[in-house]
JSON list of C-alpha atoms in Angstrom, two decimals:
[
{"chain": "V", "resi": 1, "resn": "MET", "atom": "CA", "xyz": [6.47, -21.13, 6.27]},
{"chain": "V", "resi": 2, "resn": "ALA", "atom": "CA", "xyz": [6.33, -22.66, 3.29]},
{"chain": "V", "resi": 3, "resn": "GLU", "atom": "CA", "xyz": [2.95, -21.79, 2.56]},
{"chain": "V", "resi": 4, "resn": "ALA", "atom": "CA", "xyz": [4.54, -18.23, 3.02]},
{"chain": "V", "resi": 5, "resn": "ALA", "atom": "CA", "xyz": [6.73, -18.86, 0.11]},
{"chain": "V", "resi": 6, "resn": "GLN", "atom": "CA", "xyz": [3.81, -20.38, -1.39]},
{"chain": "V", "resi": 7, "resn": "ALA", "atom": "CA", "xyz": [1.55, -17.11, -0.96]},
{"chain": "V", "resi": 8, "resn": "ALA", "atom": "CA", "xyz": [4.50, -15.26, -2.04]},
{"chain": "V", "resi": 9, "resn": "PHE", "atom": "CA", "xyz": [5.46, -16.46, -5.16]},
{"chain": "V", "resi": 10, "resn": "GLY", "atom": "CA", "xyz": [1.56, -16.85, -6.09]},
{"chain": "V", "resi": 11, "resn": "ASP", "atom": "CA", "xyz": [1.37, -12.83, -5.64]},
{"chain": "V", "resi": 12, "resn": "LEU", "atom": "CA", "xyz": [4.48, -12.27, -8.02]},
{"chain": "V", "resi": 13, "resn": "ASP", "atom": "CA", "xyz": [2.24, -14.76, -10.81]},
{"chain": "V", "resi": 14, "resn": "LEU", "atom": "CA", "xyz": [-0.22, -12.04, -10.31]},
{"chain": "V", "resi": 15, "resn": "LEU", "atom": "CA", "xyz": [1.48, -10.07, -10.83]},
{"chain": "V", "resi": 16, "resn": "LEU", "atom": "CA", "xyz": [3.62, -11.12, -13.65]},
{"chain": "V", "resi": 17, "resn": "ALA", "atom": "CA", "xyz": [0.06, -11.71, -15.46]},
{"chain": "V", "resi": 18, "resn": "GLU", "atom": "CA", "xyz": [-0.67, -7.96, -14.84]},
{"chain": "V", "resi": 19, "resn": "PHE", "atom": "CA", "xyz": [2.65, -6.81, -16.25]},
{"chain": "V", "resi": 20, "resn": "ASP", "atom": "CA", "xyz": [2.10, -9.28, -19.40]},
{"chain": "V", "resi": 21, "resn": "THR", "atom": "CA", "xyz": [-1.71, -8.11, -19.66]},
{"chain": "V", "resi": 22, "resn": "THR", "atom": "CA", "xyz": [-1.64, -4.21, -19.43]},
{"chain": "V", "resi": 23, "resn": "HIS", "atom": "CA", "xyz": [2.50, -3.89, -21.50]},
{"chain": "V", "resi": 24, "resn": "GLY", "atom": "CA", "xyz": [0.43, -6.17, -24.32]},
{"chain": "V", "resi": 25, "resn": "ASP", "atom": "CA", "xyz": [3.84, -7.96, -25.62]},
{"chain": "V", "resi": 26, "resn": "HIS", "atom": "CA", "xyz": [6.41, -10.06, -23.34]},
{"chain": "V", "resi": 27, "resn": "ASP", "atom": "CA", "xyz": [9.62, -7.99, -24.02]},
{"chain": "V", "resi": 28, "resn": "THR", "atom": "CA", "xyz": [7.89, -3.67, -23.08]},
{"chain": "V", "resi": 29, "resn": "ALA", "atom": "CA", "xyz": [6.60, -6.29, -19.66]},
{"chain": "V", "resi": 30, "resn": "ARG", "atom": "CA", "xyz": [9.82, -7.67, -18.70]},
{"chain": "V", "resi": 31, "resn": "GLY", "atom": "CA", "xyz": [11.16, -3.95, -18.74]},
{"chain": "V", "resi": 32, "resn": "ALA", "atom": "CA", "xyz": [8.84, -2.65, -17.39]},
{"chain": "V", "resi": 33, "resn": "LEU", "atom": "CA", "xyz": [9.36, -5.36, -14.18]},
{"chain": "V", "resi": 34, "resn": "ILE", "atom": "CA", "xyz": [12.40, -4.12, -14.07]},
{"chain": "V", "resi": 35, "resn": "ASP", "atom": "CA", "xyz": [11.40, -0.88, -13.43]},
{"chain": "V", "resi": 36, "resn": "PHE", "atom": "CA", "xyz": [9.03, -1.86, -11.16]},
{"chain": "V", "resi": 37, "resn": "TYR", "atom": "CA", "xyz": [11.06, -4.02, -8.97]},
{"chain": "V", "resi": 38, "resn": "LEU", "atom": "CA", "xyz": [14.49, -1.81, -9.02]},
{"chain": "V", "resi": 39, "resn": "SER", "atom": "CA", "xyz": [13.03, 1.46, -7.62]},
{"chain": "V", "resi": 40, "resn": "THR", "atom": "CA", "xyz": [12.47, 3.28, -4.94]},
{"chain": "V", "resi": 41, "resn": "GLU", "atom": "CA", "xyz": [8.82, 2.29, -4.05]},
{"chain": "V", "resi": 42, "resn": "GLN", "atom": "CA", "xyz": [10.01, -1.23, -3.96]},
{"chain": "V", "resi": 43, "resn": "ARG", "atom": "CA", "xyz": [12.77, -0.42, -1.82]},
{"chain": "V", "resi": 44, "resn": "ASP", "atom": "CA", "xyz": [11.07, 1.86, 0.96]},
{"chain": "V", "resi": 45, "resn": "GLN", "atom": "CA", "xyz": [8.26, -0.79, 1.03]},
{"chain": "V", "resi": 46, "resn": "PRO", "atom": "CA", "xyz": [9.49, -3.90, 2.11]},
{"chain": "V", "resi": 47, "resn": "GLY", "atom": "CA", "xyz": [6.44, -5.88, 3.88]},
{"chain": "V", "resi": 48, "resn": "THR", "atom": "CA", "xyz": [4.48, -4.69, 0.75]},
{"chain": "V", "resi": 49, "resn": "GLY", "atom": "CA", "xyz": [6.96, -4.12, -1.85]},
{"chain": "V", "resi": 50, "resn": "ARG", "atom": "CA", "xyz": [7.93, -7.88, -3.93]},
{"chain": "V", "resi": 51, "resn": "ARG", "atom": "CA", "xyz": [8.88, -10.38, -0.81]},
{"chain": "V", "resi": 52, "resn": "THR", "atom": "CA", "xyz": [10.57, -13.17, -3.08]},
{"chain": "V", "resi": 53, "resn": "ALA", "atom": "CA", "xyz": [13.97, -11.22, -1.85]},
{"chain": "V", "resi": 54, "resn": "GLY", "atom": "CA", "xyz": [12.77, -11.03, 1.96]},
{"chain": "V", "resi": 55, "resn": "PHE", "atom": "CA", "xyz": [12.05, -14.82, 1.89]},
{"chain": "V", "resi": 56, "resn": "ALA", "atom": "CA", "xyz": [15.89, -15.73, 0.63]},
{"chain": "V", "resi": 57, "resn": "GLY", "atom": "CA", "xyz": [17.23, -15.20, 4.64]},
{"chain": "V", "resi": 58, "resn": "ASP", "atom": "CA", "xyz": [14.46, -16.17, 6.07]},
{"chain": "V", "resi": 59, "resn": "THR", "atom": "CA", "xyz": [14.81, -19.69, 3.93]},
{"chain": "V", "resi": 60, "resn": "THR", "atom": "CA", "xyz": [18.35, -19.74, 5.02]},
{"chain": "V", "resi": 61, "resn": "ARG", "atom": "CA", "xyz": [17.55, -20.05, 8.81]},
{"chain": "V", "resi": 62, "resn": "GLU", "atom": "CA", "xyz": [14.14, -21.81, 8.59]},
{"chain": "V", "resi": 63, "resn": "SER", "atom": "CA", "xyz": [14.53, -25.57, 10.23]},
{"chain": "V", "resi": 64, "resn": "THR", "atom": "CA", "xyz": [12.28, -27.55, 7.89]},
{"chain": "V", "resi": 65, "resn": "ALA", "atom": "CA", "xyz": [14.31, -25.96, 4.96]},
{"chain": "V", "resi": 66, "resn": "GLY", "atom": "CA", "xyz": [12.98, -29.00, 2.91]},
{"chain": "V", "resi": 67, "resn": "GLU", "atom": "CA", "xyz": [9.89, -28.27, 1.73]},
{"chain": "V", "resi": 68, "resn": "VAL", "atom": "CA", "xyz": [10.62, -24.19, 2.19]},
{"chain": "V", "resi": 69, "resn": "ARG", "atom": "CA", "xyz": [13.42, -24.34, -0.19]},
{"chain": "V", "resi": 70, "resn": "GLU", "atom": "CA", "xyz": [11.27, -26.56, -3.18]},
{"chain": "V", "resi": 71, "resn": "THR", "atom": "CA", "xyz": [8.64, -24.47, -2.49]},
{"chain": "V", "resi": 72, "resn": "TYR", "atom": "CA", "xyz": [11.67, -20.87, -3.09]},
{"chain": "V", "resi": 73, "resn": "ALA", "atom": "CA", "xyz": [13.21, -22.80, -5.87]},
{"chain": "V", "resi": 74, "resn": "ALA", "atom": "CA", "xyz": [10.18, -23.79, -7.92]},
{"chain": "V", "resi": 75, "resn": "GLY", "atom": "CA", "xyz": [9.24, -20.08, -7.25]},
{"chain": "V", "resi": 76, "resn": "VAL", "atom": "CA", "xyz": [12.84, -18.85, -8.43]},
{"chain": "V", "resi": 77, "resn": "GLU", "atom": "CA", "xyz": [12.34, -21.11, -11.39]},
{"chain": "V", "resi": 78, "resn": "GLU", "atom": "CA", "xyz": [9.03, -19.92, -12.94]},
{"chain": "V", "resi": 79, "resn": "PHE", "atom": "CA", "xyz": [10.10, -16.12, -11.76]},
{"chain": "V", "resi": 80, "resn": "ALA", "atom": "CA", "xyz": [13.48, -16.86, -13.92]},
{"chain": "V", "resi": 81, "resn": "ALA", "atom": "CA", "xyz": [11.80, -18.81, -16.24]},
{"chain": "V", "resi": 82, "resn": "TRP", "atom": "CA", "xyz": [9.84, -15.21, -16.66]},
{"chain": "V", "resi": 83, "resn": "MET", "atom": "CA", "xyz": [12.24, -13.18, -17.26]},
{"chain": "V", "resi": 84, "resn": "SER", "atom": "CA", "xyz": [14.56, -14.91, -19.71]},
{"chain": "V", "resi": 85, "resn": "THR", "atom": "CA", "xyz": [15.00, -14.28, -23.30]},
{"chain": "V", "resi": 86, "resn": "ASP", "atom": "CA", "xyz": [16.79, -16.01, -25.90]},
{"chain": "V", "resi": 87, "resn": "ALA", "atom": "CA", "xyz": [20.27, -14.53, -24.60]},
{"chain": "V", "resi": 88, "resn": "ASN", "atom": "CA", "xyz": [19.17, -15.84, -21.16]},
{"chain": "V", "resi": 89, "resn": "ASP", "atom": "CA", "xyz": [17.75, -18.49, -18.67]},
{"chain": "V", "resi": 90, "resn": "GLY", "atom": "CA", "xyz": [17.00, -15.29, -16.33]},
{"chain": "V", "resi": 91, "resn": "LEU", "atom": "CA", "xyz": [18.13, -16.81, -13.21]},
{"chain": "V", "resi": 92, "resn": "PRO", "atom": "CA", "xyz": [20.54, -14.38, -13.48]},
{"chain": "V", "resi": 93, "resn": "VAL", "atom": "CA", "xyz": [18.44, -11.95, -13.84]},
{"chain": "V", "resi": 94, "resn": "VAL", "atom": "CA", "xyz": [16.12, -12.51, -11.44]},
{"chain": "V", "resi": 95, "resn": "ALA", "atom": "CA", "xyz": [19.45, -13.03, -9.28]},
{"chain": "V", "resi": 96, "resn": "THR", "atom": "CA", "xyz": [20.44, -10.11, -9.93]},
{"chain": "V", "resi": 97, "resn": "LEU", "atom": "CA", "xyz": [17.30, -8.33, -8.58]},
{"chain": "V", "resi": 98, "resn": "VAL", "atom": "CA", "xyz": [16.86, -9.54, -5.61]},
{"chain": "V", "resi": 99, "resn": "GLY", "atom": "CA", "xyz": [20.37, -9.00, -4.50]},
{"chain": "V", "resi": 100, "resn": "ALA", "atom": "CA", "xyz": [19.98, -5.19, -5.60]},
{"chain": "V", "resi": 101, "resn": "ILE", "atom": "CA", "xyz": [17.08, -4.87, -3.36]},
{"chain": "V", "resi": 102, "resn": "LEU", "atom": "CA", "xyz": [18.37, -6.17, -0.93]},
{"chain": "V", "resi": 103, "resn": "LEU", "atom": "CA", "xyz": [21.65, -4.51, -0.54]},
{"chain": "V", "resi": 104, "resn": "ALA", "atom": "CA", "xyz": [19.10, -1.10, -1.33]},
{"chain": "V", "resi": 105, "resn": "ARG", "atom": "CA", "xyz": [17.51, -1.87, 1.54]},
{"chain": "V", "resi": 106, "resn": "ALA", "atom": "CA", "xyz": [20.36, -2.48, 3.58]},
{"chain": "V", "resi": 107, "resn": "THR", "atom": "CA", "xyz": [21.78, 0.63, 2.82]},
{"chain": "V", "resi": 108, "resn": "ALA", "atom": "CA", "xyz": [18.53, 2.92, 2.42]},
{"chain": "V", "resi": 109, "resn": "GLY", "atom": "CA", "xyz": [18.71, 6.54, 3.63]},
{"chain": "V", "resi": 110, "resn": "THR", "atom": "CA", "xyz": [22.49, 6.19, 1.77]},
{"chain": "V", "resi": 111, "resn": "GLU", "atom": "CA", "xyz": [23.49, 7.89, -1.84]},
{"chain": "V", "resi": 112, "resn": "LEU", "atom": "CA", "xyz": [24.82, 4.15, -2.29]},
{"chain": "V", "resi": 113, "resn": "SER", "atom": "CA", "xyz": [21.86, 2.57, -2.16]},
{"chain": "V", "resi": 114, "resn": "GLU", "atom": "CA", "xyz": [20.44, 4.96, -5.08]},
{"chain": "V", "resi": 115, "resn": "LYS", "atom": "CA", "xyz": [23.36, 4.49, -6.83]},
{"chain": "V", "resi": 116, "resn": "ILE", "atom": "CA", "xyz": [22.86, 0.23, -6.60]},
{"chain": "V", "resi": 117, "resn": "LEU", "atom": "CA", "xyz": [19.09, 1.16, -8.25]},
{"chain": "V", "resi": 118, "resn": "ALA", "atom": "CA", "xyz": [21.09, 3.40, -10.74]},
{"chain": "V", "resi": 119, "resn": "SER", "atom": "CA", "xyz": [23.40, 1.08, -11.84]},
{"chain": "V", "resi": 120, "resn": "THR", "atom": "CA", "xyz": [22.39, -2.69, -11.56]},
{"chain": "V", "resi": 121, "resn": "HIS", "atom": "CA", "xyz": [18.57, -0.99, -13.06]},
{"chain": "V", "resi": 122, "resn": "LYS", "atom": "CA", "xyz": [21.20, 0.09, -16.27]},
{"chain": "V", "resi": 123, "resn": "ALA", "atom": "CA", "xyz": [23.29, -2.91, -15.57]},
{"chain": "V", "resi": 124, "resn": "LEU", "atom": "CA", "xyz": [19.87, -5.26, -16.87]},
{"chain": "V", "resi": 125, "resn": "THR", "atom": "CA", "xyz": [18.38, -3.08, -19.02]},
{"chain": "V", "resi": 126, "resn": "ALA", "atom": "CA", "xyz": [21.55, -2.04, -21.68]},
{"chain": "V", "resi": 127, "resn": "PRO", "atom": "CA", "xyz": [21.10, -3.75, -24.95]},
{"chain": "V", "resi": 128, "resn": "HIS", "atom": "CA", "xyz": [22.98, -6.81, -25.24]},
{"chain": "V", "resi": 129, "resn": "ARG", "atom": "CA", "xyz": [26.26, -6.26, -27.74]},
{"chain": "V", "resi": 130, "resn": "PRO", "atom": "CA", "xyz": [27.25, -10.22, -30.21]}
]
């Protein structure tokens, strides 16, 4: 399980690097990733979508959780560092993204699922007020 989590976060690292390369500057890449992560395509493809969310539940049930949790925690910290801005450390954004996609997948096929994706997107992309 630790190897699978490590592979999932390795895939995420490649995706984040691709977003940085494709979008030129990191702020634009961060916004594009939020768009991508909260898309109906990601919601509807849990097997091929971001495995960060999928492994969250599996990790809590793993009997040899020490190594798995350390691997998962390191991946979450790296994801949060990539998502960080001057205004935050990225952890609330990662937690919100992962929670939203889990809830949207659990309610797929309902109006609530669409509302979860849309309202979370709005909350994460709204301009910050001083």
